[in-house]
mmCIF file of C-alpha atoms in Angstrom:
data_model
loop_
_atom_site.group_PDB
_atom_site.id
_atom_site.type_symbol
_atom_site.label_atom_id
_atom_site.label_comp_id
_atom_site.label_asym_id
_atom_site.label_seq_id
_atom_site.Cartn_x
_atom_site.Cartn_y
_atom_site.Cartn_z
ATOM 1 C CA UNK A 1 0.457 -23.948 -7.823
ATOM 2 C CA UNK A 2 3.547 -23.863 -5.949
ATOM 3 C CA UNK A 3 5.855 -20.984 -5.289
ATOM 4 C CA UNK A 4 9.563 -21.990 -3.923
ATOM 5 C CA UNK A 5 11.757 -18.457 -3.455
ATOM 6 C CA UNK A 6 14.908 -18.470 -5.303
ATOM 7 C CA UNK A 7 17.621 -17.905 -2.557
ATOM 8 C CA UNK A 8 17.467 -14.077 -3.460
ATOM 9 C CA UNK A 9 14.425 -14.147 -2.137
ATOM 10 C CA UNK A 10 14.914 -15.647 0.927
ATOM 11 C CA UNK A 11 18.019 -13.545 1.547
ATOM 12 C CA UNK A 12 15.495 -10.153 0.743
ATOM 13 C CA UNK A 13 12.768 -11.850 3.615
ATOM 14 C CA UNK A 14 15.566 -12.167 5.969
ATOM 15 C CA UNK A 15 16.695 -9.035 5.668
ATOM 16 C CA UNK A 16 14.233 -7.070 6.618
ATOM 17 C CA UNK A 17 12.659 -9.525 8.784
ATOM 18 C CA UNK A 18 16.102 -8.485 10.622
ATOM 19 C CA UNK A 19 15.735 -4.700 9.577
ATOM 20 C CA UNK A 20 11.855 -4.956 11.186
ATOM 21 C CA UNK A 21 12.439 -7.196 14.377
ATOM 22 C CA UNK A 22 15.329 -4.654 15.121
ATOM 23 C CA UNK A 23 14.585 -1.347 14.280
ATOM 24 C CA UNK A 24 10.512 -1.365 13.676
ATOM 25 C CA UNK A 25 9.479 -3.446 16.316
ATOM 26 C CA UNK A 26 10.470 -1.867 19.306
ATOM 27 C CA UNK A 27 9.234 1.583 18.486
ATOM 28 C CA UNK A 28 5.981 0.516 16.857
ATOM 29 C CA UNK A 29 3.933 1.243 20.032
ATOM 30 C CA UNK A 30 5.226 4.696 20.384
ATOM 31 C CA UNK A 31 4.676 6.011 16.359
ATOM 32 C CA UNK A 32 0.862 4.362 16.886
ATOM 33 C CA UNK A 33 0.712 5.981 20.283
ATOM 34 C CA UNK A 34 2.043 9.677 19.096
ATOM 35 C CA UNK A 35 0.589 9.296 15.509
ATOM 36 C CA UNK A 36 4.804 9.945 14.433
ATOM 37 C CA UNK A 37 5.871 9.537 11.169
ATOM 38 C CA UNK A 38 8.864 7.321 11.263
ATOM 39 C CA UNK A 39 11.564 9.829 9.511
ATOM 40 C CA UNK A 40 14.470 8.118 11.113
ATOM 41 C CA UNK A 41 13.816 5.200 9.600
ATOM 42 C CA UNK A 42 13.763 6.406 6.311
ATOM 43 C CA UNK A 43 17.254 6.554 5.583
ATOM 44 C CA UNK A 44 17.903 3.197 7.382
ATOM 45 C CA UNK A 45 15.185 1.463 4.855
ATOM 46 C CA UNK A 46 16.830 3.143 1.782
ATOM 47 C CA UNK A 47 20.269 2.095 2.540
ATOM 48 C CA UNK A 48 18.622 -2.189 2.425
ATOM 49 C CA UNK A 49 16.532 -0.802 -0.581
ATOM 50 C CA UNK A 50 13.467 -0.679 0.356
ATOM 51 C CA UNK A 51 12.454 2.658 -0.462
ATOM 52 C CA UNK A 52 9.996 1.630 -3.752
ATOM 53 C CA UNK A 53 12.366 -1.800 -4.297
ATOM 54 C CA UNK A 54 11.148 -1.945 -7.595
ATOM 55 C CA UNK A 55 12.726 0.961 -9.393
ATOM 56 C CA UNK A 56 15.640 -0.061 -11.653
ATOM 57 C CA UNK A 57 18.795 -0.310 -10.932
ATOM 58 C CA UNK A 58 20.031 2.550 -13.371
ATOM 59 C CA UNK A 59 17.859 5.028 -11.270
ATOM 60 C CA UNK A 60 19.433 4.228 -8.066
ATOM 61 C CA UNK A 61 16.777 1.208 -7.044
ATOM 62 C CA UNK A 62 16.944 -2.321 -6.182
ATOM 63 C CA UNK A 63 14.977 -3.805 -9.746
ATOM 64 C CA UNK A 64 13.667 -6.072 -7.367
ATOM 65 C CA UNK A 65 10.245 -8.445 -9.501
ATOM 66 C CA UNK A 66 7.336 -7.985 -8.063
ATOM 67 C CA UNK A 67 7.372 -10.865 -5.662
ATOM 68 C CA UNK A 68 10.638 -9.752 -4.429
ATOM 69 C CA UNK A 69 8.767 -6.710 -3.695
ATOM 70 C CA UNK A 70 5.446 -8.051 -1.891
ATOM 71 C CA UNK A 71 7.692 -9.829 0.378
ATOM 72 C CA UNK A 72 9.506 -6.740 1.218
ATOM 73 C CA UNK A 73 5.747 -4.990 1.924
ATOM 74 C CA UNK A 74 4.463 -8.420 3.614
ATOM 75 C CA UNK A 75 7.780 -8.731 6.346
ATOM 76 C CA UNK A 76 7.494 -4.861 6.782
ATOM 77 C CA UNK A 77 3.867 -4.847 7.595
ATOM 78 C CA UNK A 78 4.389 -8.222 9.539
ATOM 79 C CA UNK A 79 7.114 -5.424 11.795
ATOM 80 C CA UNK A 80 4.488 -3.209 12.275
ATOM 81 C CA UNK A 81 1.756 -2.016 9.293
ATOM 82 C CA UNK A 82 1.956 1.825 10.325
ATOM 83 C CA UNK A 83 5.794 2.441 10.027
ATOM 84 C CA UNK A 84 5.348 -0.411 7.411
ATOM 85 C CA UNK A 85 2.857 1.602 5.532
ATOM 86 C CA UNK A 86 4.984 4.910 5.443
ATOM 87 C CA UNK A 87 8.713 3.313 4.585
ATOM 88 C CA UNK A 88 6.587 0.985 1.589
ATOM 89 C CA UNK A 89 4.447 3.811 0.224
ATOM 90 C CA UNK A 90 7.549 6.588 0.116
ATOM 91 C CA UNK A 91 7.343 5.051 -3.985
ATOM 92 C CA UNK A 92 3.505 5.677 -4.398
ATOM 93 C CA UNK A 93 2.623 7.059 -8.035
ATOM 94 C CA UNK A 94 6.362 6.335 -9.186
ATOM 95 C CA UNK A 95 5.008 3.618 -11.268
ATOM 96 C CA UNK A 96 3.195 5.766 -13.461
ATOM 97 C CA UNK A 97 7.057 8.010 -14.065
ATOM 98 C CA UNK A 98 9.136 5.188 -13.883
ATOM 99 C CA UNK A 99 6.592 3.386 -17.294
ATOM 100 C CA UNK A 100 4.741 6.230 -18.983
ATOM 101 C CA UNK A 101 7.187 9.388 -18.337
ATOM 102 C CA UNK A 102 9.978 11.350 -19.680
ATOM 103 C CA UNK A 103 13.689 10.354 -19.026
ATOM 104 C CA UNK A 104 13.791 13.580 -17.539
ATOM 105 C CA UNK A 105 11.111 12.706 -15.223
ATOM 106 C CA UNK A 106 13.054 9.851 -14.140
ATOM 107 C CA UNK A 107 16.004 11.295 -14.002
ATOM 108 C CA UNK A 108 15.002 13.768 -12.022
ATOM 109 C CA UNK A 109 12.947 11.790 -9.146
ATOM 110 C CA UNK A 110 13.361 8.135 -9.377
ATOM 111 C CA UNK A 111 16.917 7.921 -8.073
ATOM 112 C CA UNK A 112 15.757 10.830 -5.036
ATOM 113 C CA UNK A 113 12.334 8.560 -4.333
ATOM 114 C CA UNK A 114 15.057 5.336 -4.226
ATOM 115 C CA UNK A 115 17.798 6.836 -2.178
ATOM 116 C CA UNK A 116 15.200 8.454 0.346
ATOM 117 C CA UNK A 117 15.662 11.802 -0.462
ATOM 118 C CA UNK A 118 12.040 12.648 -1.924
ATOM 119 C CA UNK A 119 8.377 10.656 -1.126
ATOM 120 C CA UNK A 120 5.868 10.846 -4.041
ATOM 121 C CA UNK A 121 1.805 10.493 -3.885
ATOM 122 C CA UNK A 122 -1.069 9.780 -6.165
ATOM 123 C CA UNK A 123 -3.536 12.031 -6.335
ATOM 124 C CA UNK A 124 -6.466 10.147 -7.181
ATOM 125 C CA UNK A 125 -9.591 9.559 -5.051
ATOM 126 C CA UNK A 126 -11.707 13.041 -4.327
ATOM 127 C CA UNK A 127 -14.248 13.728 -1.836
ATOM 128 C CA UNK A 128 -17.252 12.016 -3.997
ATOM 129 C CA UNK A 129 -15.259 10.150 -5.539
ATOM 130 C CA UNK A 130 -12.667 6.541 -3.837
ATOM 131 C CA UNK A 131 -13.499 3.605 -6.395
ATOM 132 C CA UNK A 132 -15.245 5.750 -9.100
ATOM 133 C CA UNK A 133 -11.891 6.801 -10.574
ATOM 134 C CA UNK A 134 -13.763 7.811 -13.701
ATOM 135 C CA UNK A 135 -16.087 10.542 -11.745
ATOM 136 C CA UNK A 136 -13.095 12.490 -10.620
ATOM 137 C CA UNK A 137 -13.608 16.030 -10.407
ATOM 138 C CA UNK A 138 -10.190 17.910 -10.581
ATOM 139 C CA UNK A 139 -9.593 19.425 -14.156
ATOM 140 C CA UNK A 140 -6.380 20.803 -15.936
ATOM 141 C CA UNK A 141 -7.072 23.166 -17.954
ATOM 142 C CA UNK A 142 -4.566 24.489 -20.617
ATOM 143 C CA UNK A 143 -3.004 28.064 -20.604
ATOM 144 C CA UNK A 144 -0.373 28.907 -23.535
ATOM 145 C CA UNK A 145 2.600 26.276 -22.415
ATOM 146 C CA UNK A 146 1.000 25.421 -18.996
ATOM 147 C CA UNK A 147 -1.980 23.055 -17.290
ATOM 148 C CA UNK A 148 -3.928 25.289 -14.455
ATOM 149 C CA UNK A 149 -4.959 22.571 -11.784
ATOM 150 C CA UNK A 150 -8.209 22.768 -9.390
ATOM 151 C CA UNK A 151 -9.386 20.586 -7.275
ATOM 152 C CA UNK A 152 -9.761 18.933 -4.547
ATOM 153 C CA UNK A 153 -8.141 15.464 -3.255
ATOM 154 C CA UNK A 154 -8.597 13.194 -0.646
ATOM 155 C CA UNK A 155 -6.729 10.269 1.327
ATOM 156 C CA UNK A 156 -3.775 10.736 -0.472
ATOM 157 C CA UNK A 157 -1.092 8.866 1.044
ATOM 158 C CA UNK A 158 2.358 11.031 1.927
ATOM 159 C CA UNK A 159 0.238 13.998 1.459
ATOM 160 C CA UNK A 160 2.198 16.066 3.406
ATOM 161 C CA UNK A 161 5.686 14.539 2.834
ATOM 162 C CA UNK A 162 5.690 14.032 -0.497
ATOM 163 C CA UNK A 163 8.423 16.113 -2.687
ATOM 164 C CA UNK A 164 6.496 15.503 -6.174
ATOM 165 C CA UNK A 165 2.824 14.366 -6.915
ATOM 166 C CA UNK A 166 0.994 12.552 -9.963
ATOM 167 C CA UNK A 167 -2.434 13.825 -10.059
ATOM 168 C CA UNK A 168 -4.991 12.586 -12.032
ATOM 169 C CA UNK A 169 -7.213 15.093 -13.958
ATOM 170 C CA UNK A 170 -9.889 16.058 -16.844
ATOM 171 C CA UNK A 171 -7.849 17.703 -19.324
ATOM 172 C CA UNK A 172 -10.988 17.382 -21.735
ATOM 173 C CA UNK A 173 -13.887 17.905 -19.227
ATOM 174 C CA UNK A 174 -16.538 17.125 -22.205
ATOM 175 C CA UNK A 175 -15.105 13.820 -23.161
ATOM 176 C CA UNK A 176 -17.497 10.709 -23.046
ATOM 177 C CA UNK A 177 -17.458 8.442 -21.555
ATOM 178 C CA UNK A 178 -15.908 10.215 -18.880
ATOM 179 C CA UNK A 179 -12.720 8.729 -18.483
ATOM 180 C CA UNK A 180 -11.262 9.293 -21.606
ATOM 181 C CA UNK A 181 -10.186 12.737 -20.891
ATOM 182 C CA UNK A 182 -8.384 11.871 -17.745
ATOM 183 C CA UNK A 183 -4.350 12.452 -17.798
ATOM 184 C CA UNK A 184 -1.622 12.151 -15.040
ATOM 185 C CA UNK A 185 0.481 15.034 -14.826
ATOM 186 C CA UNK A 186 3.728 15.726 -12.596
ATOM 187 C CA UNK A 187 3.429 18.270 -9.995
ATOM 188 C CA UNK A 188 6.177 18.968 -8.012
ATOM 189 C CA UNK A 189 4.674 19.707 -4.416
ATOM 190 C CA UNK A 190 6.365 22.832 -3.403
ATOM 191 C CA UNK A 191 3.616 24.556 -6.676
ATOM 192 C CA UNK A 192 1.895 27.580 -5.694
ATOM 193 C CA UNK A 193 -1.466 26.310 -5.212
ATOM 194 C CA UNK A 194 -0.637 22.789 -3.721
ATOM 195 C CA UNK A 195 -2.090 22.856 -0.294
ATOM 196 C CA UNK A 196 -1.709 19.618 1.745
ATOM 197 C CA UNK A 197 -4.096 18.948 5.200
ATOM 198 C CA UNK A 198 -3.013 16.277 7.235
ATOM 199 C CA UNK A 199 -5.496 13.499 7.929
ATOM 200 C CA UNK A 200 -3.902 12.250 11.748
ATOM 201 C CA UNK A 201 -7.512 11.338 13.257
ATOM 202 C CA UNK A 202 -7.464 7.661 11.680
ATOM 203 C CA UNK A 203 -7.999 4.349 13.098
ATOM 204 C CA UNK A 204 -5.113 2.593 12.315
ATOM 205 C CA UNK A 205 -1.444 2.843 10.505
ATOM 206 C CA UNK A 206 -1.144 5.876 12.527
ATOM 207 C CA UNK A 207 2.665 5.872 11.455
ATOM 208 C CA UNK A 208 1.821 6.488 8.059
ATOM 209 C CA UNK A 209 1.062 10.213 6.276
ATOM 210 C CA UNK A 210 -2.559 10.593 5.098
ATOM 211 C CA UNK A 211 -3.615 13.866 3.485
ATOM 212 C CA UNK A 212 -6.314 16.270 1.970
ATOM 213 C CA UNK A 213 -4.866 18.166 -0.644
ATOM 214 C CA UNK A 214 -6.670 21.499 -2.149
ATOM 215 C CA UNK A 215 -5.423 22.377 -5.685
ATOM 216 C CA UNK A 216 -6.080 26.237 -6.278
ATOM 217 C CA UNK A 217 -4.802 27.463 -9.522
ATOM 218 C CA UNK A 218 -2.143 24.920 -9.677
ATOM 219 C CA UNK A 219 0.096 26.211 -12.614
ATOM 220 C CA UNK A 220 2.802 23.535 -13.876
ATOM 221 C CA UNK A 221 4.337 23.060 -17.854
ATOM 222 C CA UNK A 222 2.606 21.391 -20.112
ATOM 223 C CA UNK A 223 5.429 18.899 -20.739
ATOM 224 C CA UNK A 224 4.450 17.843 -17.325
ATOM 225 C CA UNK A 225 1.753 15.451 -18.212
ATOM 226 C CA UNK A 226 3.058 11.762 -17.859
ATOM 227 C CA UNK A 227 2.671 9.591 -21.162
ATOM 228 C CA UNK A 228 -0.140 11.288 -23.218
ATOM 229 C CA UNK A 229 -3.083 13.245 -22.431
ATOM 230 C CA UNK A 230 -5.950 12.357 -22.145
ATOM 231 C CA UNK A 231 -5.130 8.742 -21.192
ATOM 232 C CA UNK A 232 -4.094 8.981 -17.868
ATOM 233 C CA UNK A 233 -6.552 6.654 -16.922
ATOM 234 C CA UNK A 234 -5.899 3.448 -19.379
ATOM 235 C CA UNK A 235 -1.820 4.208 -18.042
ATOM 236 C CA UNK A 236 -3.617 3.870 -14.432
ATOM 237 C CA UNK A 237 -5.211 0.584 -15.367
ATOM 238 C CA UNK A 238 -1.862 -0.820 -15.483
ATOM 239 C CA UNK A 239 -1.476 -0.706 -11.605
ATOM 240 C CA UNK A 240 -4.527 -1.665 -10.159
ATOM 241 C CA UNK A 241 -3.403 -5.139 -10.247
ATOM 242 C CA UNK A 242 -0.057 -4.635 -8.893
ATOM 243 C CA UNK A 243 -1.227 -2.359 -5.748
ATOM 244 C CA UNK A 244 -3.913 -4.871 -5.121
ATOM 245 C CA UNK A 245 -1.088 -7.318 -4.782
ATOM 246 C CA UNK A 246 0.875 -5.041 -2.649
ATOM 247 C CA UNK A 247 -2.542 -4.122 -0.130
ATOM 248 C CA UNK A 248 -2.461 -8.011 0.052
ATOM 249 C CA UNK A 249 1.145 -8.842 0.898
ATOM 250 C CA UNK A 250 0.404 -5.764 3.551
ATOM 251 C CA UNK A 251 -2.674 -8.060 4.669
ATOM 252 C CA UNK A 252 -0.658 -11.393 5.008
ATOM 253 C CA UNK A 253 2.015 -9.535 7.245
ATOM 254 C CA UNK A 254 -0.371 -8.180 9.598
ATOM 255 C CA UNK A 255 -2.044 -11.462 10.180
ATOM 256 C CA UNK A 256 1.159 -13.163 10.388
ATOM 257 C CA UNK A 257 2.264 -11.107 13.097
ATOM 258 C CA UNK A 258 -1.347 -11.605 14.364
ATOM 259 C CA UNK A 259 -0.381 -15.510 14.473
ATOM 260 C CA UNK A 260 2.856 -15.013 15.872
ATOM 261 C CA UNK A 261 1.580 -12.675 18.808
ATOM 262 C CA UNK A 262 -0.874 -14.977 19.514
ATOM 263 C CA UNK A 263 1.240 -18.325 19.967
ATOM 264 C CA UNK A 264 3.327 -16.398 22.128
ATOM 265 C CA UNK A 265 0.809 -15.497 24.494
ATOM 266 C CA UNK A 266 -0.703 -18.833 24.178
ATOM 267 C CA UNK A 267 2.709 -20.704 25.360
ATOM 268 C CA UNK A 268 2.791 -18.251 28.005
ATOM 269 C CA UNK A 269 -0.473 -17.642 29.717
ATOM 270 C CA UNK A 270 -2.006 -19.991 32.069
ATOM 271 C CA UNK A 271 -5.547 -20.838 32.850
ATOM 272 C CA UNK A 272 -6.713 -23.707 35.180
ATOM 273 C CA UNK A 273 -3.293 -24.523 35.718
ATOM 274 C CA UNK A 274 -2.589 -25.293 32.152
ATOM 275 C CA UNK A 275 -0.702 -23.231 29.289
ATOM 276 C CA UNK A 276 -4.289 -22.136 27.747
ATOM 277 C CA UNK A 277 -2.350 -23.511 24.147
ATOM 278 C CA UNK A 278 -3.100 -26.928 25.739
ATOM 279 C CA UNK A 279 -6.891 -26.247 25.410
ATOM 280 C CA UNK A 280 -8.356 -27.800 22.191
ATOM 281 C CA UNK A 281 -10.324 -24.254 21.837
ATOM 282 C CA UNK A 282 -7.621 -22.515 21.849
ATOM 283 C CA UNK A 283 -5.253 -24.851 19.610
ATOM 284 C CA UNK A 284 -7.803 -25.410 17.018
ATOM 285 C CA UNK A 285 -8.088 -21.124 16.728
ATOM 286 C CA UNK A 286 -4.957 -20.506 16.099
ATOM 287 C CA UNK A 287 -4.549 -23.339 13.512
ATOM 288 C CA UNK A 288 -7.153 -21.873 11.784
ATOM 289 C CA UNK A 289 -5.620 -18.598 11.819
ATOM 290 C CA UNK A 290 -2.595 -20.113 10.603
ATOM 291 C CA UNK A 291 -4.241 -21.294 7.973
ATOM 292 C CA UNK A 292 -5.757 -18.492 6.678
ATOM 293 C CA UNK A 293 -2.576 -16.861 6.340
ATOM 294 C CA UNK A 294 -1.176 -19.258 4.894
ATOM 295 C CA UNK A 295 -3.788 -19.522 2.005
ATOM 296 C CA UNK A 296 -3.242 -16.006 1.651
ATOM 297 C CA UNK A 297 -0.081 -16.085 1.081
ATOM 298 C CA UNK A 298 -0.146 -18.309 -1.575
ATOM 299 C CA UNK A 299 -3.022 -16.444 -3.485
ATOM 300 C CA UNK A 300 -1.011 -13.278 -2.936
ATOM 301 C CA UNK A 301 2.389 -14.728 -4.754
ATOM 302 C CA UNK A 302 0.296 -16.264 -7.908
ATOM 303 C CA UNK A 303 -1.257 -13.195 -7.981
ATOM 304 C CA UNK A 304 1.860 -11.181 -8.143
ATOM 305 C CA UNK A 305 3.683 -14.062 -10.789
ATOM 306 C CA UNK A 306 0.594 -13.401 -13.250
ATOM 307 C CA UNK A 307 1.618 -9.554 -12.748
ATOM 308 C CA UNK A 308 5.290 -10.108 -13.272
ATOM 309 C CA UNK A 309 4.347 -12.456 -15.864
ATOM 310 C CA UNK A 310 2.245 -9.385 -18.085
ATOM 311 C CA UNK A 311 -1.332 -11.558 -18.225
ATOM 312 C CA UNK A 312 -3.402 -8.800 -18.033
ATOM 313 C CA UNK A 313 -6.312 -10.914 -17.453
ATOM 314 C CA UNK A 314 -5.155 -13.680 -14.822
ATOM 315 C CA UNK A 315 -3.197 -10.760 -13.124
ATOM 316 C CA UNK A 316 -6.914 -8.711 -12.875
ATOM 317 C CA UNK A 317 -8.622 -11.925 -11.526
ATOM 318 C CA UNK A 318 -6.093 -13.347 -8.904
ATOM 319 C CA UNK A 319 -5.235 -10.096 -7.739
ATOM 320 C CA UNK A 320 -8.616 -9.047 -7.190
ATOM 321 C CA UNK A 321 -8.994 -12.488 -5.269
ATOM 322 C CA UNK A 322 -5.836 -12.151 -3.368
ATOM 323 C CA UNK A 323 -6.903 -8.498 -2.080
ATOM 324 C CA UNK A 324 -10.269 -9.478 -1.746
ATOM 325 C CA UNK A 325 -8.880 -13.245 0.182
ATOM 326 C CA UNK A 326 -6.449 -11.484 2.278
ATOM 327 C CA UNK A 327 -7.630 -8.709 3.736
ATOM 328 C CA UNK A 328 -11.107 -10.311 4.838
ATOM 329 C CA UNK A 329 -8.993 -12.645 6.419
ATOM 330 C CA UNK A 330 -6.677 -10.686 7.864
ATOM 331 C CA UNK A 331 -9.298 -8.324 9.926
ATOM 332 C CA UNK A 332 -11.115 -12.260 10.848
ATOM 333 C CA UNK A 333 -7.176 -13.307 11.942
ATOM 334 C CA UNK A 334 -6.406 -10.092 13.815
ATOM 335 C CA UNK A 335 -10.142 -10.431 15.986
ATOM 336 C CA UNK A 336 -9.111 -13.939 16.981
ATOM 337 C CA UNK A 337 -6.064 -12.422 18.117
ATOM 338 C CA UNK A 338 -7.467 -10.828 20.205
ATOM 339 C CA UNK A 339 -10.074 -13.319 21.711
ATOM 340 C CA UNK A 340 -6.744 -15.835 22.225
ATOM 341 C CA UNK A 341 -5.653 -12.942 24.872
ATOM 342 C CA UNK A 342 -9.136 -12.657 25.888
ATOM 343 C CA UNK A 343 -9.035 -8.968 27.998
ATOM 344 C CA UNK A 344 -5.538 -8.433 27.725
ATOM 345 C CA UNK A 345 -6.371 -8.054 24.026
ATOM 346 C CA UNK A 346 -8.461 -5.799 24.376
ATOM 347 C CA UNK A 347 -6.080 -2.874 25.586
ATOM 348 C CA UNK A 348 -2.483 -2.158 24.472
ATOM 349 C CA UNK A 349 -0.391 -3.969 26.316
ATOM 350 C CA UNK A 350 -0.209 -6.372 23.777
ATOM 351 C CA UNK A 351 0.132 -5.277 19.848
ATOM 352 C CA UNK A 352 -2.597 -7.442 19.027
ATOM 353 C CA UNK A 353 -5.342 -4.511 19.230
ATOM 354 C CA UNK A 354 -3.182 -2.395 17.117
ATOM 355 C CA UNK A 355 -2.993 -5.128 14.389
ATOM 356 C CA UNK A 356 -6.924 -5.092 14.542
ATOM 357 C CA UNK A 357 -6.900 -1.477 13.786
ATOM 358 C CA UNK A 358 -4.110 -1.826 11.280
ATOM 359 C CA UNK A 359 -5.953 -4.658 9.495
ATOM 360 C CA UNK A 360 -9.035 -2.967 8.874
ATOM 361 C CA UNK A 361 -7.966 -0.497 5.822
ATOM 362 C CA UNK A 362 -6.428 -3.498 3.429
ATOM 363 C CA UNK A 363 -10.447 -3.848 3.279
ATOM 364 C CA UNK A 364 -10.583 -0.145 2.044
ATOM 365 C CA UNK A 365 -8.171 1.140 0.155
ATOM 366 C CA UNK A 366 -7.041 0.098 -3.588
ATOM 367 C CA UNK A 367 -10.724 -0.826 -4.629
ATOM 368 C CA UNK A 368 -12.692 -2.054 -1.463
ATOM 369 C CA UNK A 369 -13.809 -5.667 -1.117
ATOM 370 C CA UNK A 370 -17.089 -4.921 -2.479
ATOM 371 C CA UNK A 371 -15.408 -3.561 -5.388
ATOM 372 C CA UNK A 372 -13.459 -6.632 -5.752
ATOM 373 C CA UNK A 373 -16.107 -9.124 -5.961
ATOM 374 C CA UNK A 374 -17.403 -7.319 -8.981
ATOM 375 C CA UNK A 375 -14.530 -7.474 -10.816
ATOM 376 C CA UNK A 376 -13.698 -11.298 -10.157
ATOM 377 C CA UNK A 377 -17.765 -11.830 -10.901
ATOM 378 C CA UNK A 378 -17.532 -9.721 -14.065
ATOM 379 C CA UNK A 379 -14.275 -12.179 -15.275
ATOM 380 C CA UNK A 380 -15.992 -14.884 -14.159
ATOM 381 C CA UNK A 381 -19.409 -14.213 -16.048
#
């Protein structure tokens, strides 16, 4: 299947191709380095809109489809996957308002998520529980007109800059199976009760907020709860295919700037008196690298035109394979990155030991690969 970009799209991958060679790039090293979230970039990303691209336009967003928006995650992650991580995720959990909440809800915090003004998170994954969504712990219990939270949360992204958070609870702790009582409800962060730990000892996209977050007699309305209670987790089904997209997009820019790094340094270094890119072993690793990517990429846009497309099915599959495709690849990319520098990859002077570390979570997060597999087997079978 082919997939030509409508000149739109090119003009969006330009953009911030621009936006990331100029204003990422050169102070990538130092947000890794210092573990600095990149706030003055913020305002710079919202004014190209690409602050959550894919709110619409009469909430102050860019409506972009979602391949217009996995190129705007790819060429930011291809800048530099930490800062990358925190300007693309300032949107996280403002699916689940922008589709299953009140127009107040969206009135309220889509246009301040799209204009930069507020970050929202996801409270989903708990201590004992990352891909067991179903097992989560937290409840909600009702009190006259309000929900009383408690709980506890873990590796929740913008954590402690988020302005307003969708967490995922039991509102009927007794219901079986499990996940029928589960409902998303909006919790603005500055609650009594809401207490955020940042997470800063991590291996890679250092740039990027990770939290714990402790909810202790969280008290918020009951007209809070997004869409209807008690089925927060069939509303949550309808983004696992387009985040897996998204972690894969992040995946392909990473290894591309893994490739890019590495013909560089290739054209530059010499070995035996020769450009080591005139060695065969040397040529015939970065062509496969290239073509890794490349493969990548094109799982990753089918994937995300069966999403935009509604196919609930072929959108499960092929994004579970372009998650799955891509980020295996793109930690195998970034390691041959580093072999094409040979010791000089191995410290950082060059990026491409940061892109190693910054590859490694796409394997993680949004359902690991593991996790993957079984879904494409279960389709399969």
């Amino acid at each position: 299947m082919s997939f030509r970009l409508s000149d739109e799209q090119r003009a969006i991958r330009e953009a911030v191709r621009e936006f990331g060679e100029e204003e990422i790039a050169p102070v990538a090293r130092e947000h890794d380095e210092e573990k600095k979230y990149p706030e003055e970039l913020i305002e710079k990303a919202a004014e190209l809109d690409l602050l959550a691209p894919g709110i619409p336009v009469e909430y102050g967003g860019a409506g972009m489809d979602t391949l217009s928006s996995i190129i705007v995650t790819e060429e930011l992650w291809r800048a530099d996957a930490g800062i990358g991580s925190a300007i693309g995720s300032r949107g996280f959990g403002s699916n689940m308002i922008r589709k299953f909440g009140d127009e107040w809800m969206k009135e309220e915090w889509l246009p301040r998520i799209a204009n930069g003004q507020s970050a929202c998170c996801s409270c989903i994954s708990e201590p004992g529980h990352g891909s067991n969504v179903a097992g989560i712990e937290t409840t909600a219990e009702t009190d006259g007109d309000e929900y009383v939270i408690n709980g506890n949360k873990m590796w929740i992204t913008n954590g402690t800059v988020a302005d307003v958070a969708v967490v995922m609870a039991k509102t009927d702790p007794d219901a079986e199976p499990p996940h029928r009582g589960i409902s998303a409800i909006l919790v603005p962060t500055d609650t009594d009760g809401f207490k955020p730990t940042k997470i800063d000892n991590k291996l890679g996209i250092r740039a990027s907020d990770l939290a714990e977050i402790v909810l202790d007699d969280v008290r918020v309305p009951t007209e809070n709860v997004i869409g209807e209670e008690d089925k927060g987790f069939y509303q949550l089904m309808n983004f696992f295919a387009s985040g897996r997209v998204s972690v894969a997009s992040q995946a392909v820019g990473v290894a591309q700037a893994a490739v890019d790094q590495s013909i560089d340094y290739a054209s530059e270094r010499e070995q035996g008196g020769n450009l080591i890119k005139d060695y065969q072993a040397i040529g015939h690793k970065v062509a496969d690298m290239a073509t890794d990517v490349e493969a990548a990429r094109s799982l990753t846009y089918r994937a995300a035109s069966h999403v935009e497309e509604g196919d609930d099915r072929l959108a499960t599959r092929f994004a579970s394979m372009a998650k799955l495709f891509a980020s295996e690849h793109a930690v195998d990319v970034a390691d041959d990155a580093i072999q094409v520098h040979g010791g000089a990859g191995y410290v950082t002077d060059h990026p491409v030991e940061r892109y190693y570390r910054d590859a490694r979570i796409t394997k993680i997060y949004e359902g690991t690969s593991e996790i993957q597999k079984n879904i494409i087997s279960d389709d399969l079978f």
